[in-house]
Amino acid sequence: MARSVARLLERLDALYEIGGGPGANRIGYSPEEDAAHALVADWLREADVEVEVDAHRNLLGRVPGDEPELPEVWTGSHLDSVPQGGRYDGALGVLAGIEALERLGRRRRTLAVVAFREEERGCVGSRARSGAGGLPGAFVELHHEQGPRLAQAGAPLGVVTGIVGYKRGDRVLEGRAGHAGTTPMEGRADALVAAAAEILRIRDAATAIDGAVATVGYLEIEPGGVNVVPGRVRLVVDARAPDAERLTRLLGELGLDDEGRTEPVAMSDTVRGTLRAAVEARGLPVVELASGAGHDAGILAAAGVEAGMLFVRAGSGGVSHHPDESAAEEDVAVAVDVLTDALDRLASA
Ligand code: HGY
Ligand code: MN
Ligand code: MN
């Protein structure tokens, strides 16, 4: 029987309230993300867990193992959000980690829960930590699926096989600003009209490559007057593909170089096997799926950590990065049970 997660859900609500709504508003390295880190640090102290804030302001809670010289086992995720984000993205994995550590107590290996900074705008905290060293031997991230597939499969949990490759790049469209009323339509150089055509081209390029996606979620228009023909537009493209070859093809079509590109990465066979065993031990169906979202687990995997992810079924049709993001309480409860069991297996090995 899944154990209660009432406290976890109350804490999720407390974090959700920080940014004042609508949705979660805890942009990376903002006062709101700081407030979330402070709240979680208090909860870690309440649980009598050793608190560490590293040089990149990532937050860790550690339970030393009987053999502390062995590579550690970490769990966790991030506390920042997109603007008007969901209740579960990131925060669920951190709070579930606290629950798991409290349930497990001392094990052979040191256990830790981590809240990485600024995951949404480039996995900044986990990249910095990976570059600086001081990484665990294994990492398990519990995360909201952020999509419809587990609901379609009728499964509460999913084991992630790999994480999508992606790149975010700028495109600038130059035009000629002018008076909206006196500049004839003939001969205008309207940068926003040019951007509109480019956005349609970006959409078509991604649609033509199986499994690829591309999104323009951010525009800057200059000078930005309602009665001024736009003279310059900067747009940011978020381009993703399931494997390196298709990512290369997509970036080529979009006219983006490889700078800042994050390669698709496979999850650890060891951690995937541990998660599968923990799911099966509860008589639940094992669904394995790739992640179309980027995650800190992908950064740690690329740094050589045995990393894996457990997805919990999304409600509300799978919507995420949106206030309607949801998950059923009983799915969250069984996810925490399975996460706890998987961490126990890894920390006792
Ligand atoms: O954008 C993403 O894939 C993730 O939510 N950071
Ligand atoms: Mn996330
Ligand atoms: Mn996200």
Short mmCIF file of C-alpha atoms and ligand atoms in Angstrom, two decimals:
data_model
loop_
_atom_site.label_atom_id
_atom_site.label_comp_id
_atom_site.label_asym_id
_atom_site.label_seq_id
_atom_site.Cartn_x
_atom_site.Cartn_y
_atom_site.Cartn_z
CA MET A 1 0.00 0.00 0.00
CA ALA A 2 1.50 3.36 -0.99
CA ARG A 3 2.42 5.50 2.00
CA SER A 4 0.89 8.92 2.50
CA VAL A 5 2.44 11.87 0.72
CA ALA A 6 0.17 14.45 2.31
CA ARG A 7 3.15 16.41 3.66
CA LEU A 8 4.87 16.37 0.24
CA LEU A 9 1.74 17.77 -1.43
CA GLU A 10 1.38 20.50 1.23
CA ARG A 11 5.03 21.47 0.62
CA LEU A 12 4.43 21.47 -3.13
CA ASP A 13 1.63 23.98 -2.53
CA ALA A 14 3.89 26.12 -0.33
CA LEU A 15 6.52 26.30 -3.09
CA TYR A 16 3.84 26.99 -5.71
CA GLU A 17 2.61 30.03 -3.75
CA ILE A 18 6.06 31.70 -3.69
CA GLY A 19 5.86 33.49 -7.03
CA GLY A 20 2.33 34.78 -6.57
CA GLY A 21 0.74 33.04 -9.56
CA PRO A 22 -0.73 32.44 -12.06
CA GLY A 23 1.32 29.25 -12.02
CA ALA A 24 4.76 28.76 -10.52
CA ASN A 25 7.04 31.78 -11.00
CA ARG A 26 10.52 30.96 -9.67
CA ILE A 27 12.94 31.97 -12.42
CA GLY A 28 16.51 30.73 -11.94
CA TYR A 29 18.65 32.73 -9.50
CA SER A 30 15.67 35.02 -8.78
CA PRO A 31 14.50 35.99 -5.26
CA GLU A 32 11.69 33.46 -5.78
CA GLU A 33 14.08 30.59 -6.48
CA ASP A 34 16.13 31.75 -3.48
CA ALA A 35 12.99 31.62 -1.33
CA ALA A 36 12.26 28.08 -2.52
CA HIS A 37 15.82 27.00 -1.68
CA ALA A 38 15.53 28.56 1.77
CA LEU A 39 12.26 26.76 2.44
CA VAL A 40 13.67 23.40 1.32
CA ALA A 41 16.81 23.95 3.41
CA ASP A 42 14.54 24.42 6.45
CA TRP A 43 12.74 21.18 5.67
CA LEU A 44 16.07 19.40 5.34
CA ARG A 45 17.19 20.71 8.74
CA GLU A 46 13.86 19.61 10.23
CA ALA A 47 14.68 16.13 8.89
CA ASP A 48 18.06 16.33 10.63
CA VAL A 49 19.85 16.09 7.27
CA GLU A 50 23.26 17.75 6.70
CA VAL A 51 22.73 20.83 4.50
CA GLU A 52 25.34 22.00 1.95
CA VAL A 53 25.13 24.93 -0.46
CA ASP A 54 27.85 24.59 -3.10
CA ALA A 55 29.73 27.33 -4.95
CA HIS A 56 27.02 27.43 -7.63
CA ARG A 57 24.28 27.75 -4.99
CA ASN A 58 22.99 24.24 -5.59
CA LEU A 59 21.42 22.91 -2.39
CA LEU A 60 22.25 19.43 -1.06
CA GLY A 61 20.93 17.46 1.89
CA ARG A 62 23.18 14.55 2.87
CA VAL A 63 22.74 11.45 5.03
CA PRO A 64 26.25 9.99 5.56
CA GLY A 65 26.59 6.27 4.86
CA ASP A 66 28.34 3.58 6.91
CA GLU A 67 31.04 3.57 4.21
CA PRO A 68 31.30 7.26 3.27
CA GLU A 69 34.34 6.66 1.08
CA LEU A 70 32.11 4.87 -1.46
CA PRO A 71 30.63 6.87 -4.35
CA GLU A 72 27.45 8.57 -3.15
CA VAL A 73 23.88 8.03 -4.35
CA TRP A 74 21.91 11.20 -5.10
CA THR A 75 18.35 12.00 -5.96
CA GLY A 76 16.67 15.36 -6.63
CA SER A 77 15.82 17.82 -9.39
CA HIS A 78 15.34 21.62 -9.54
CA LEU A 79 13.25 24.31 -7.80
CA ASP A 80 13.26 26.96 -10.50
CA SER A 81 10.35 27.15 -12.97
CA VAL A 82 9.38 28.64 -16.28
CA PRO A 83 7.14 31.72 -16.12
CA GLN A 84 3.60 30.61 -15.13
CA GLY A 85 4.88 27.05 -14.77
CA GLY A 86 3.39 23.98 -13.18
CA ARG A 87 3.26 22.79 -9.58
CA TYR A 88 5.24 19.54 -10.14
CA ASP A 89 8.06 20.35 -12.63
CA GLY A 90 11.28 20.03 -10.64
CA ALA A 91 9.84 20.57 -7.16
CA LEU A 92 8.31 17.07 -7.09
CA GLY A 93 11.71 15.43 -7.49
CA VAL A 94 13.29 17.48 -4.70
CA LEU A 95 10.44 16.93 -2.22
CA ALA A 96 10.20 13.22 -3.08
CA GLY A 97 13.93 12.99 -2.39
CA ILE A 98 13.45 14.42 1.10
CA GLU A 99 10.69 11.89 1.79
CA ALA A 100 12.88 9.02 0.55
CA LEU A 101 15.89 10.05 2.64
CA GLU A 102 13.75 10.34 5.76
CA ARG A 103 12.31 6.90 5.16
CA LEU A 104 15.70 5.29 4.46
CA GLY A 105 17.97 6.86 7.08
CA ARG A 106 21.54 5.59 7.16
CA ARG A 107 22.63 3.13 4.45
CA ARG A 108 25.95 1.66 3.29
CA ARG A 109 26.51 4.57 0.88
CA THR A 110 25.94 8.23 1.58
CA LEU A 111 22.57 9.40 0.26
CA ALA A 112 21.86 12.98 -0.80
CA VAL A 113 19.00 15.00 -2.25
CA VAL A 114 19.96 17.91 -4.49
CA ALA A 115 18.14 20.97 -5.82
CA PHE A 116 20.08 22.17 -8.86
CA ARG A 117 19.86 25.87 -9.73
CA GLU A 118 18.41 27.30 -12.93
CA GLU A 119 17.49 24.09 -14.73
CA GLU A 120 14.98 25.77 -17.06
CA ARG A 121 17.38 28.15 -18.78
CA GLY A 122 20.19 25.71 -19.45
CA CYS A 123 20.71 23.36 -16.49
CA VAL A 124 23.13 25.98 -15.18
CA GLY A 125 23.56 24.51 -11.68
CA SER A 126 24.05 20.90 -12.74
CA ARG A 127 26.45 21.89 -15.55
CA ALA A 128 28.49 24.00 -13.11
CA ARG A 129 28.61 21.19 -10.55
CA SER A 130 29.55 18.68 -13.26
CA GLY A 131 32.36 20.93 -14.42
CA ALA A 132 33.65 21.45 -10.89
CA GLY A 133 33.54 17.76 -9.92
CA GLY A 134 32.17 16.36 -6.67
CA LEU A 135 29.56 14.21 -8.39
CA PRO A 136 27.86 11.05 -7.11
CA GLY A 137 28.29 7.54 -8.44
CA ALA A 138 24.55 7.30 -9.15
CA PHE A 139 21.68 9.78 -9.55
CA VAL A 140 17.93 9.10 -9.76
CA GLU A 141 15.56 11.94 -10.69
CA LEU A 142 11.82 11.61 -10.15
CA HIS A 143 9.96 13.95 -12.52
CA HIS A 144 6.46 14.66 -13.85
CA GLU A 145 6.25 13.10 -17.33
CA GLN A 146 5.20 16.42 -18.86
CA GLY A 147 3.37 14.52 -21.60
CA PRO A 148 0.44 12.13 -22.30
CA ARG A 149 2.15 8.77 -22.88
CA LEU A 150 1.86 7.15 -19.43
CA ALA A 151 -1.82 8.12 -19.25
CA GLN A 152 -2.34 6.60 -22.71
CA ALA A 153 -0.55 3.43 -21.54
CA GLY A 154 -2.61 3.30 -18.33
CA ALA A 155 0.59 3.22 -16.25
CA PRO A 156 1.31 5.37 -13.17
CA LEU A 157 5.09 5.29 -13.64
CA GLY A 158 7.62 5.22 -16.47
CA VAL A 159 11.34 4.39 -16.64
CA VAL A 160 13.24 6.82 -18.86
CA THR A 161 15.50 5.32 -21.57
CA GLY A 162 17.19 8.51 -22.73
CA ILE A 163 16.96 12.30 -22.90
CA VAL A 164 16.50 14.39 -26.01
CA GLY A 165 19.29 16.43 -27.57
CA TYR A 166 18.67 20.17 -27.91
CA LYS A 167 20.00 23.57 -28.69
CA ARG A 168 18.59 27.07 -28.10
CA GLY A 169 19.74 29.71 -30.55
CA ASP A 170 19.03 33.32 -31.49
CA ARG A 171 17.94 34.54 -34.87
CA VAL A 172 17.87 38.29 -35.65
CA LEU A 173 15.69 39.71 -38.44
CA GLU A 174 16.62 43.23 -39.56
CA GLY A 175 14.14 45.60 -41.18
CA ARG A 176 13.61 49.34 -41.30
CA ALA A 177 11.60 51.07 -38.60
CA GLY A 178 9.17 53.72 -39.73
CA HIS A 179 5.90 55.51 -39.10
CA ALA A 180 2.99 53.04 -39.01
CA GLY A 181 0.68 55.57 -40.63
CA THR A 182 2.77 57.19 -43.30
CA THR A 183 5.04 54.35 -44.46
CA PRO A 184 3.40 52.87 -47.56
CA MET A 185 2.87 49.10 -47.48
CA GLU A 186 4.77 48.98 -50.74
CA GLY A 187 8.50 48.81 -49.99
CA ARG A 188 8.19 48.37 -46.23
CA ALA A 189 10.95 46.40 -44.49
CA ASP A 190 8.88 45.13 -41.56
CA ALA A 191 11.17 42.94 -39.40
CA LEU A 192 8.20 41.27 -37.64
CA VAL A 193 6.65 40.19 -40.94
CA ALA A 194 10.01 38.68 -41.84
CA ALA A 195 10.11 36.97 -38.42
CA ALA A 196 6.61 35.57 -38.97
CA ALA A 197 7.73 33.96 -42.23
CA GLU A 198 10.87 32.61 -40.51
CA ILE A 199 8.80 31.11 -37.66
CA LEU A 200 6.61 29.27 -40.18
CA ARG A 201 9.76 28.00 -41.90
CA ILE A 202 11.14 26.80 -38.55
CA ARG A 203 7.88 24.94 -37.86
CA ASP A 204 7.94 23.27 -41.28
CA ALA A 205 11.61 22.26 -40.95
CA ALA A 206 10.95 20.49 -37.63
CA THR A 207 7.73 18.88 -38.87
CA ALA A 208 9.66 17.36 -41.77
CA ILE A 209 12.09 15.47 -39.43
CA ASP A 210 10.50 12.54 -37.57
CA GLY A 211 10.60 13.08 -33.79
CA ALA A 212 12.11 16.59 -34.08
CA VAL A 213 10.48 19.66 -32.52
CA ALA A 214 11.22 23.37 -32.73
CA THR A 215 9.60 26.22 -30.85
CA VAL A 216 9.88 29.99 -30.84
CA GLY A 217 8.66 30.99 -27.40
CA TYR A 218 10.42 34.32 -27.09
CA LEU A 219 10.50 37.42 -29.29
CA GLU A 220 12.04 40.87 -28.83
CA ILE A 221 10.65 43.59 -31.10
CA GLU A 222 12.45 46.93 -31.59
CA PRO A 223 11.68 49.71 -31.19
CA GLY A 224 8.41 48.20 -29.84
CA GLY A 225 6.01 51.09 -30.43
CA VAL A 226 2.44 50.17 -31.43
CA ASN A 227 2.60 52.83 -34.17
CA VAL A 228 6.12 52.01 -35.39
CA VAL A 229 6.99 49.51 -38.13
CA PRO A 230 9.28 46.95 -36.40
CA GLY A 231 12.90 47.58 -37.40
CA ARG A 232 14.53 44.59 -35.68
CA VAL A 233 13.32 41.32 -34.17
CA ARG A 234 15.33 38.83 -32.08
CA LEU A 235 13.74 35.44 -31.68
CA VAL A 236 15.02 32.43 -29.70
CA VAL A 237 14.58 28.97 -31.22
CA ASP A 238 14.36 25.88 -29.00
CA ALA A 239 15.26 22.95 -31.28
CA ARG A 240 15.26 19.29 -30.21
CA ALA A 241 15.66 15.82 -31.72
CA PRO A 242 15.86 12.27 -30.37
CA ASP A 243 19.31 11.46 -31.83
CA ALA A 244 22.48 13.28 -32.89
CA GLU A 245 21.97 12.77 -36.62
CA ARG A 246 18.48 14.28 -36.61
CA LEU A 247 19.59 17.11 -34.34
CA THR A 248 22.40 17.94 -36.79
CA ARG A 249 19.92 17.89 -39.69
CA LEU A 250 17.46 20.11 -37.82
CA LEU A 251 20.07 22.69 -36.79
CA GLY A 252 21.29 22.79 -40.39
CA GLU A 253 17.79 23.47 -41.66
CA LEU A 254 17.36 26.20 -39.05
CA GLY A 255 20.69 27.84 -39.83
CA LEU A 256 21.94 27.29 -36.28
CA ASP A 257 25.51 26.24 -35.43
CA ASP A 258 26.48 23.62 -32.83
CA GLU A 259 27.54 26.10 -30.17
CA GLY A 260 25.81 25.24 -26.86
CA ARG A 261 24.33 22.06 -28.32
CA THR A 262 23.42 19.37 -25.78
CA GLU A 263 23.70 15.84 -27.15
CA PRO A 264 20.98 13.23 -26.67
CA VAL A 265 22.06 10.94 -23.83
CA ALA A 266 21.13 7.41 -22.73
CA MET A 267 20.20 6.64 -19.14
CA SER A 268 22.33 4.19 -17.14
CA ASP A 269 21.51 0.50 -17.70
CA THR A 270 22.21 -0.13 -14.01
CA VAL A 271 19.80 2.55 -12.80
CA ARG A 272 17.19 1.64 -15.40
CA GLY A 273 17.35 -1.99 -14.24
CA THR A 274 17.04 -0.93 -10.60
CA LEU A 275 14.01 1.25 -11.38
CA ARG A 276 12.39 -1.53 -13.43
CA ALA A 277 12.87 -3.99 -10.54
CA ALA A 278 11.38 -1.53 -8.04
CA VAL A 279 8.36 -0.92 -10.30
CA GLU A 280 7.86 -4.65 -10.91
CA ALA A 281 8.14 -5.37 -7.17
CA ARG A 282 4.88 -3.47 -6.79
CA GLY A 283 3.15 -5.40 -9.52
CA LEU A 284 2.99 -2.28 -11.69
CA PRO A 285 3.42 -2.28 -15.49
CA VAL A 286 6.92 -1.27 -16.62
CA VAL A 287 6.69 1.36 -19.36
CA GLU A 288 9.99 2.62 -20.78
CA LEU A 289 10.02 5.89 -22.65
CA ALA A 290 12.35 8.60 -23.92
CA SER A 291 12.19 12.11 -22.52
CA GLY A 292 11.41 14.99 -24.88
CA ALA A 293 12.26 17.37 -22.06
CA GLY A 294 15.79 18.15 -20.96
CA HIS A 295 16.71 17.34 -17.35
CA ASP A 296 19.57 17.64 -14.89
CA ALA A 297 19.84 13.85 -15.06
CA GLY A 298 20.99 14.28 -18.66
CA ILE A 299 23.80 16.60 -17.62
CA LEU A 300 25.00 14.19 -14.94
CA ALA A 301 24.75 11.25 -17.35
CA ALA A 302 26.91 13.15 -19.87
CA ALA A 303 29.42 13.76 -17.02
CA GLY A 304 29.73 10.00 -16.47
CA VAL A 305 27.31 9.55 -13.55
CA GLU A 306 25.11 6.42 -13.56
CA ALA A 307 21.92 8.50 -14.01
CA GLY A 308 18.31 7.46 -14.39
CA MET A 309 14.82 8.94 -14.26
CA LEU A 310 11.45 7.81 -12.99
CA PHE A 311 8.45 9.55 -14.56
CA VAL A 312 5.12 9.91 -12.84
CA ARG A 313 1.97 9.94 -14.95
CA ALA A 314 0.75 13.41 -15.93
CA GLY A 315 -2.86 14.44 -15.49
CA SER A 316 -4.68 17.16 -17.46
CA GLY A 317 -3.79 15.55 -20.80
CA GLY A 318 -0.06 15.79 -20.03
CA VAL A 319 0.14 19.59 -20.10
CA SER A 320 3.25 21.06 -18.48
CA HIS A 321 5.04 24.41 -18.25
CA HIS A 322 1.49 25.57 -17.43
CA PRO A 323 -0.59 26.17 -14.26
CA ASP A 324 -2.82 23.21 -15.19
CA GLU A 325 0.07 20.72 -14.76
CA SER A 326 -1.24 17.93 -12.51
CA ALA A 327 -0.66 14.41 -11.16
CA ALA A 328 -2.88 12.06 -9.14
CA GLU A 329 -2.04 11.78 -5.43
CA GLU A 330 -1.93 7.98 -5.58
CA ASP A 331 0.51 8.15 -8.52
CA VAL A 332 2.76 10.52 -6.57
CA ALA A 333 2.55 8.20 -3.56
CA VAL A 334 3.59 5.09 -5.47
CA ALA A 335 6.32 7.10 -7.24
CA VAL A 336 7.85 8.03 -3.88
CA ASP A 337 7.65 4.38 -2.76
CA VAL A 338 9.42 3.20 -5.93
CA LEU A 339 12.02 5.97 -5.73
CA THR A 340 12.71 5.04 -2.09
CA ASP A 341 13.07 1.36 -2.98
CA ALA A 342 15.40 2.13 -5.91
CA LEU A 343 17.59 4.40 -3.76
CA ASP A 344 17.70 1.71 -1.07
CA ARG A 345 18.93 -0.85 -3.62
CA LEU A 346 21.57 1.53 -5.02
CA ALA A 347 22.76 2.76 -1.59
CA SER A 348 23.01 -0.76 -0.18
CA ALA A 349 24.96 -2.16 -3.14
O1 HGY B 1 12.71 22.64 -21.39
C1 HGY B 1 12.88 21.53 -20.89
O2 HGY B 1 13.03 20.56 -21.58
C2 HGY B 1 12.90 21.34 -19.40
O3 HGY B 1 11.63 21.56 -18.89
N1 HGY B 1 13.87 22.19 -18.81
MN MN B 2 12.00 19.97 -15.01
MN MN B 3 10.65 22.41 -17.12
#
